[in-house]
XYZ file of C-alpha atoms in Angstrom:
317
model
C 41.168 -127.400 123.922
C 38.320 -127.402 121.254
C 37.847 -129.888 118.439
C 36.967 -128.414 114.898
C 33.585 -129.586 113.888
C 33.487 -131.900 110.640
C 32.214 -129.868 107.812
C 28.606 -130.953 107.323
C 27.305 -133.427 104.795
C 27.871 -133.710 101.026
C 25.108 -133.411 99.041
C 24.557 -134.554 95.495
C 25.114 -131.711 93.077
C 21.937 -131.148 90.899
C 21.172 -127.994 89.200
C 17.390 -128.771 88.910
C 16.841 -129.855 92.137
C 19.293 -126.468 93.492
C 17.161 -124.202 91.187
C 13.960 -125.574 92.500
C 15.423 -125.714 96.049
C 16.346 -121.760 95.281
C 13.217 -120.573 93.409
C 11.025 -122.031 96.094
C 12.849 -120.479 99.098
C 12.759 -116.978 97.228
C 8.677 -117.403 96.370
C 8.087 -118.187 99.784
C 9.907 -114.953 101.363
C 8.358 -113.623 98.442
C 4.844 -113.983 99.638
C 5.861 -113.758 103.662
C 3.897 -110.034 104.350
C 0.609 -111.743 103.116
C 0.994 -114.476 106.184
C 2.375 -111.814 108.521
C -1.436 -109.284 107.285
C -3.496 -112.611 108.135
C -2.170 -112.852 111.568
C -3.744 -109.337 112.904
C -4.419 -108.231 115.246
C -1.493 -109.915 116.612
C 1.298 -107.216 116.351
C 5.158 -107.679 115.046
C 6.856 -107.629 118.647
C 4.531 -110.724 119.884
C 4.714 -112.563 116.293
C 8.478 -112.169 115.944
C 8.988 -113.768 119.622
C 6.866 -116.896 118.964
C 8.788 -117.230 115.259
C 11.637 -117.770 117.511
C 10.519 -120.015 119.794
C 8.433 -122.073 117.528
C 11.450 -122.208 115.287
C 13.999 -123.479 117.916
C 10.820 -126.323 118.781
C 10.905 -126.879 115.015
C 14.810 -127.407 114.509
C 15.376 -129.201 117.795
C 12.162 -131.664 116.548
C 14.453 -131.752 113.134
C 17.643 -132.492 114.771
C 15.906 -135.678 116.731
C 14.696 -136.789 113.805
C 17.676 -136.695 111.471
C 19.671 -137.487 114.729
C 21.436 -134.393 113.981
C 22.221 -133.266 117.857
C 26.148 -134.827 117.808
C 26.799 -132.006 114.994
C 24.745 -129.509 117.067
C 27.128 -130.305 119.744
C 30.460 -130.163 118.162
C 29.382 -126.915 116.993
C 28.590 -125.660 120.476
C 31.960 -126.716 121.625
C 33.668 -124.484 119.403
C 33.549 -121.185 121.124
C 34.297 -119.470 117.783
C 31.572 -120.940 116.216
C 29.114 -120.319 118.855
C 30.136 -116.679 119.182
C 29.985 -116.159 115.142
C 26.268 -118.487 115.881
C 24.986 -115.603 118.036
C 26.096 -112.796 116.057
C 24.384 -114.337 112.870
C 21.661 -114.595 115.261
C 21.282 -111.185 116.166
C 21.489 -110.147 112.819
C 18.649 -112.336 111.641
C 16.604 -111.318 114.998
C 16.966 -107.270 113.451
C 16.180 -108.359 110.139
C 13.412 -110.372 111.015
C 11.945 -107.505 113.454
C 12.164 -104.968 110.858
C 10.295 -106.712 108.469
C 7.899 -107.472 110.282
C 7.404 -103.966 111.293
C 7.065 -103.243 107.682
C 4.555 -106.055 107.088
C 1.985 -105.200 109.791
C 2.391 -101.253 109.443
C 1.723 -101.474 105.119
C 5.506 -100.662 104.182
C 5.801 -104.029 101.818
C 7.180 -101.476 99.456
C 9.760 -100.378 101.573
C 10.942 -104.199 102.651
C 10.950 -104.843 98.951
C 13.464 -101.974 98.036
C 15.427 -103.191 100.493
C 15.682 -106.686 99.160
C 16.680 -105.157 95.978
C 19.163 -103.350 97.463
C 20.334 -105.853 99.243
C 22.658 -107.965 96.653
C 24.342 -104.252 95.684
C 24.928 -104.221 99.793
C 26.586 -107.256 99.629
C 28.739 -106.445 96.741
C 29.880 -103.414 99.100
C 31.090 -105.767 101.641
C 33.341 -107.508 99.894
C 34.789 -104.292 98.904
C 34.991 -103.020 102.480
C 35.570 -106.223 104.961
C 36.687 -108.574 102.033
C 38.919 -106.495 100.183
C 37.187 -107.550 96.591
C 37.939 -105.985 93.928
C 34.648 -104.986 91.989
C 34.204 -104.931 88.182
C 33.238 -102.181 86.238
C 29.591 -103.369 86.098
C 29.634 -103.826 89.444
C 30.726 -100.575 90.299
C 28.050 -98.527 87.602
C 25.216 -101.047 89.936
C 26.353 -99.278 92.782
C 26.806 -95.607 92.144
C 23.086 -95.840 90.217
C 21.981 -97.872 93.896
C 23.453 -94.560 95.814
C 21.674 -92.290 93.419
C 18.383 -94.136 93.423
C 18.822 -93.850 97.897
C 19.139 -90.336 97.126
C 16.518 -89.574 94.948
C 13.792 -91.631 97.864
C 15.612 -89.393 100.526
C 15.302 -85.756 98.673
C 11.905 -85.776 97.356
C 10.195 -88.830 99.106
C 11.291 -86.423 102.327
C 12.186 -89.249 104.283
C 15.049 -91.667 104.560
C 13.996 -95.068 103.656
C 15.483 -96.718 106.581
C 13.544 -99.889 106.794
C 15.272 -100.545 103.758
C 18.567 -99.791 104.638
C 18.632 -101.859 107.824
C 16.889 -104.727 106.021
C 19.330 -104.704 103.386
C 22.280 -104.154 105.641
C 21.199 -106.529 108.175
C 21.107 -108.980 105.649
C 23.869 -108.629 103.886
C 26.037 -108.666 107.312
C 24.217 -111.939 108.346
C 25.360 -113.661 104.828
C 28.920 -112.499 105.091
C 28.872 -113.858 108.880
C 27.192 -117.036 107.580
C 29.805 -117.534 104.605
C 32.922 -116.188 106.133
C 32.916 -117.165 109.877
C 30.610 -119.828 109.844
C 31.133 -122.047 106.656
C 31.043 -125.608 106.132
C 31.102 -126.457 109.311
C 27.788 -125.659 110.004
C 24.554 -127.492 108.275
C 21.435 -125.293 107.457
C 19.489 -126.819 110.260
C 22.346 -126.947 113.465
C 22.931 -123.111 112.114
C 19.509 -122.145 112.613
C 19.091 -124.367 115.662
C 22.088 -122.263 117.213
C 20.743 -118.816 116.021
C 16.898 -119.216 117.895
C 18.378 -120.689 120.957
C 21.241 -117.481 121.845
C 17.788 -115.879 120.661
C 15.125 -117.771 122.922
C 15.657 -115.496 125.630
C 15.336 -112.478 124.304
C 12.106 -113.689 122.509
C 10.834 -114.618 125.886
C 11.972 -111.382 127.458
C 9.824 -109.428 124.505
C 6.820 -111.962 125.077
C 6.756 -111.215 128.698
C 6.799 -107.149 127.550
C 4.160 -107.587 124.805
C 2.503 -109.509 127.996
C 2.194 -107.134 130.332
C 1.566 -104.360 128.057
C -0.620 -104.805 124.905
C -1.448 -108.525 126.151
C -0.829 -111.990 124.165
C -3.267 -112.908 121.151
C -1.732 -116.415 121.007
C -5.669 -118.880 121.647
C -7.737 -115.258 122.098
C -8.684 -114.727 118.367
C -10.199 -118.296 117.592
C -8.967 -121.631 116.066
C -7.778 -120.220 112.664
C -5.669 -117.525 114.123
C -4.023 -119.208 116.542
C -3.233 -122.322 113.985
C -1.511 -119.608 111.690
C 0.402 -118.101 114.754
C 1.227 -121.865 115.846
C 2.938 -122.058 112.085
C 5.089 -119.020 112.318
C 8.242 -121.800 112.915
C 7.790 -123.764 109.751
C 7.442 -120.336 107.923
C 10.607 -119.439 109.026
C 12.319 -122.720 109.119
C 11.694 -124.324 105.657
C 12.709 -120.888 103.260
C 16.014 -120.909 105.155
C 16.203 -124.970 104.561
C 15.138 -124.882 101.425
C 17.472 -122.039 100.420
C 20.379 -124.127 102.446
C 20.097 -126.545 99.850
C 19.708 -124.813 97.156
C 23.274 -122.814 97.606
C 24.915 -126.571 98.255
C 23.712 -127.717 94.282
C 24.018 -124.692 92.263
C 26.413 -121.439 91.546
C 26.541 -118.353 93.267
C 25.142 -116.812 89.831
C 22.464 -118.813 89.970
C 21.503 -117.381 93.571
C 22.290 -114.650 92.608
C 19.836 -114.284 90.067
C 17.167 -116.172 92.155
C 17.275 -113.506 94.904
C 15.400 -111.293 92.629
C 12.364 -112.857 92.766
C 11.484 -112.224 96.329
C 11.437 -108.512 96.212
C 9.525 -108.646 92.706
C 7.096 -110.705 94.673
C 6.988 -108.430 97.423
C 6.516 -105.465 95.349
C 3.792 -106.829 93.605
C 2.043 -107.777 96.831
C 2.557 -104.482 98.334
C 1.206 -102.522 95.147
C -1.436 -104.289 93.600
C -2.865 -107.204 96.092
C -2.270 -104.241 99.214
C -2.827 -101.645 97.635
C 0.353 -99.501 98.959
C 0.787 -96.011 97.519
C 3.168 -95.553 95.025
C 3.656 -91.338 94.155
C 6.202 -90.879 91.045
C 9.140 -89.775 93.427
C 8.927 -93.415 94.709
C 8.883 -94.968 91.224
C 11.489 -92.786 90.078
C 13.747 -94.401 92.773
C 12.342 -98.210 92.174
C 13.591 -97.591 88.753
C 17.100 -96.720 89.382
C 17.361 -100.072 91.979
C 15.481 -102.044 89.011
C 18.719 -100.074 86.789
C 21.069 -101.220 89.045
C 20.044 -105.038 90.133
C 19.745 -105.283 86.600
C 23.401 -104.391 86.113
C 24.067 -106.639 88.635
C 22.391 -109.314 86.724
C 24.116 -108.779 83.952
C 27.632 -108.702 85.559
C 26.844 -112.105 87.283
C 26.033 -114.072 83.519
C 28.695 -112.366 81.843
C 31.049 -113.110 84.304
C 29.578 -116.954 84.924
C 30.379 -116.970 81.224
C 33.688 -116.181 81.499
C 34.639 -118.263 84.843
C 32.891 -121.133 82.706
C 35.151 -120.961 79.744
C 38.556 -120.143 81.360
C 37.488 -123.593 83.383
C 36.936 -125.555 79.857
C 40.217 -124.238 78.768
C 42.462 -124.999 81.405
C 40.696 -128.695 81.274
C 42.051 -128.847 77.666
C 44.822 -127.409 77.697
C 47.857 -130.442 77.463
C-alpha cells in the first residue's frame, strides 16, 4: 500500500513577486538559443545529455539544501506519481532535444512559431483529453492557428515540424504536469524526478556522441567548458522561477506572460541571427500573431468576467 504525498508548500500569494517570478522565467527561455550558439562547436545531442545530468546534480544539490529529499521520497513511493514523473520527463527530454536542434542548426524562427502556437495547442487539449468547452474567441484563435500551419506548409513547401512537436510536446508535458501530477509535487522534487528516469538515457546518448563525433566537454578551453558546466542552472532556474510564478498569480496572467518568450525568440532569430524571413513565412507569423492575439484577448475578457461574477456572489446577502 502507498501513502499519498502531502501537497507541497504554501506560498504567499503576491502578484508582483508572481509577475516578476513569470516575466523572468519567460525572458530567460526567451534568450535560451543565444546560450545554446555560444556553446559551438559542441552539438545538440552532447549539450542536451549534460543539461540532464548537470540538472539532476543541480536539483539533488537543491533538495540537500532545502532538505527537500523526504518529499522527493514520498513522491517516489507513489507509483502513480513516478510513472506520470517519467512521462513528463520524456516529454520535456523531446522538447528539449528539438529545440536544441533548432538552436544549433539556425531554425530560432521555427522554435519561436512553435511557442506561439503552443498556448492555441493547449487550448486543443482541453477540448480533446479534457472535454472543455471552448469560447467563441477561442475557437476563431484556432481555426486562424490551422490556417496560418497551412499557409507555412503550401508555399513555405515544407511542414514546419519543429514547431509542431515543440508546441505539442509542450503542451502534453503541461497537461501531464497539471492533471496527473498536481499539488503534490513541488517545482524542484518534479524536476528532480524528471532528469533522474532521464539520467540514463542522457548517459546512453553521451556514450553515442562519445564514440562517434567525440565529447567537447574541457577540449575547447576554459570559457567553453564553464558555459557547458552551466547548462543545469539554465535549465533549472526558468522552470523554478516559472514554478513560482504559477503558485502567486492567475492563469491569465501566465497566460499572457508566455508570449514573451517566442517574441524574444523571434527577435533573436531575425535581427541579432540574422535568420531568413521570405514573405510566405511572414504571411504565416501573422496569422499565429492573429490568433495568440485572440487568445489574449479571450483570456482578459474572460479574467474580467470570472473577476466580477466573484465580487458579486461575495455581495450578494
Amino acid at each position: 500500500m502507498t501513502t499519498r504525498p502531502a501537497p507541497a508548500p504554501a506560498v504567499p500569494s503576491g502578484s508582483a513577486s508572481g509577475v516578476a517570478y513569470g516575466f523572468g522565467a519567460y525572458l530567460l527561455w526567451g534568450v535560451l538559443p543565444l546560450y545554446f550558439v555560444l556553446l559551438a562547436p559542441t552539438g545538440a545531442w552532447e549539450i542536451l545529455s549534460w543539461r540532464v545530468l548537470f540538472s539532476l546534480v543541480l536539483c539533488a544539490a537543491l533538495l540537500t539544501v532545502t532538505r527537500g529529499w523526504g518529499r522527493l521520497v514520498a513522491v517516489v513511493r507513489s507509483p502513480r506519481l513516478a510513472l506520470w514523473g517519467g512521462a513528463a520527463g520524456l516529454l520535456i527530454y523531446i522538447n528539449w532535444q528539438v529545440f536544441l536542434i533548432a538552436a544549433t542548426t539556425d531554425r530560432v524562427l521555427e522554435a519561436s512559431l512553435g511557442y506561439f502556437i503552443n498556448p492555441l495547442a493547449t487550448v486543443l487539449l482541453a477540448v480533446l483529453v479534457l472535454g472543455e468547452r471552448l469560447r467563441r474567441l477561442q475557437w476563431a484563435a484556432l481555426g486562424v492557428a490551422g490556417l496560418a500551419v497551412l499557409v507555412i506548409c503550401v508555399f513555405y513547401g515544407s511542414v514546419p515540424w519543429i514547431s509542431l512537436v515543440l508546441s505539442a510536446s509542450f503542451a502534453l508535458y503541461g497537461l501531464v504536469k497539471k492533471q496527473y501530477l498536481g499539488a503534490h509535487v513541488d517545482a524542484v522534487s518534479g524536476l528532480t524526478l524528471e532528469t533522474a528516469w532521464l539520467a540514463p538515457l542522457a548517459a546512453v546518448q553521451l556514450v553515442i556522441v562519445g564514440a562517434t563525433t567525440g565529447i567537447t566537454l574541457g577540449q575547447h578551453g576554459a570559457g567553453h567548458t564553464a558555459l557547458l558546466l552551466l547548462a543545469g542552472a539554465v535549465t533549472a532556474v526558468p522552470l523554478l522561477l516559472f514554478a513560482s510564478a504559477a503558485r502567486r498569480v492567475s492563469l491569465t496572467t501566465i497566460g499572457l506572460l508566455q508570449f514573451a518568450a517566442p517574441i524574444l525568440q523571434f527577435l533573436v532569430g531575425a535581427w541579432i541571427l540574422g535568420e531568413h524571413m521570405p514573405p510566405e513565412r511572414w504571411a504565416g507569423f501573422a496569422l499565429i500573431w492573429v490568433a495568440c492575439a485572440l487568445l489574449a484577448a479571450d483570456l482578459v475578457l474572460h479574467g474580467r468576467r470570472a473577476r466580477a461574477a466573484r465580487a458579486a456572489n461575495r455581495y450578494m446577502p
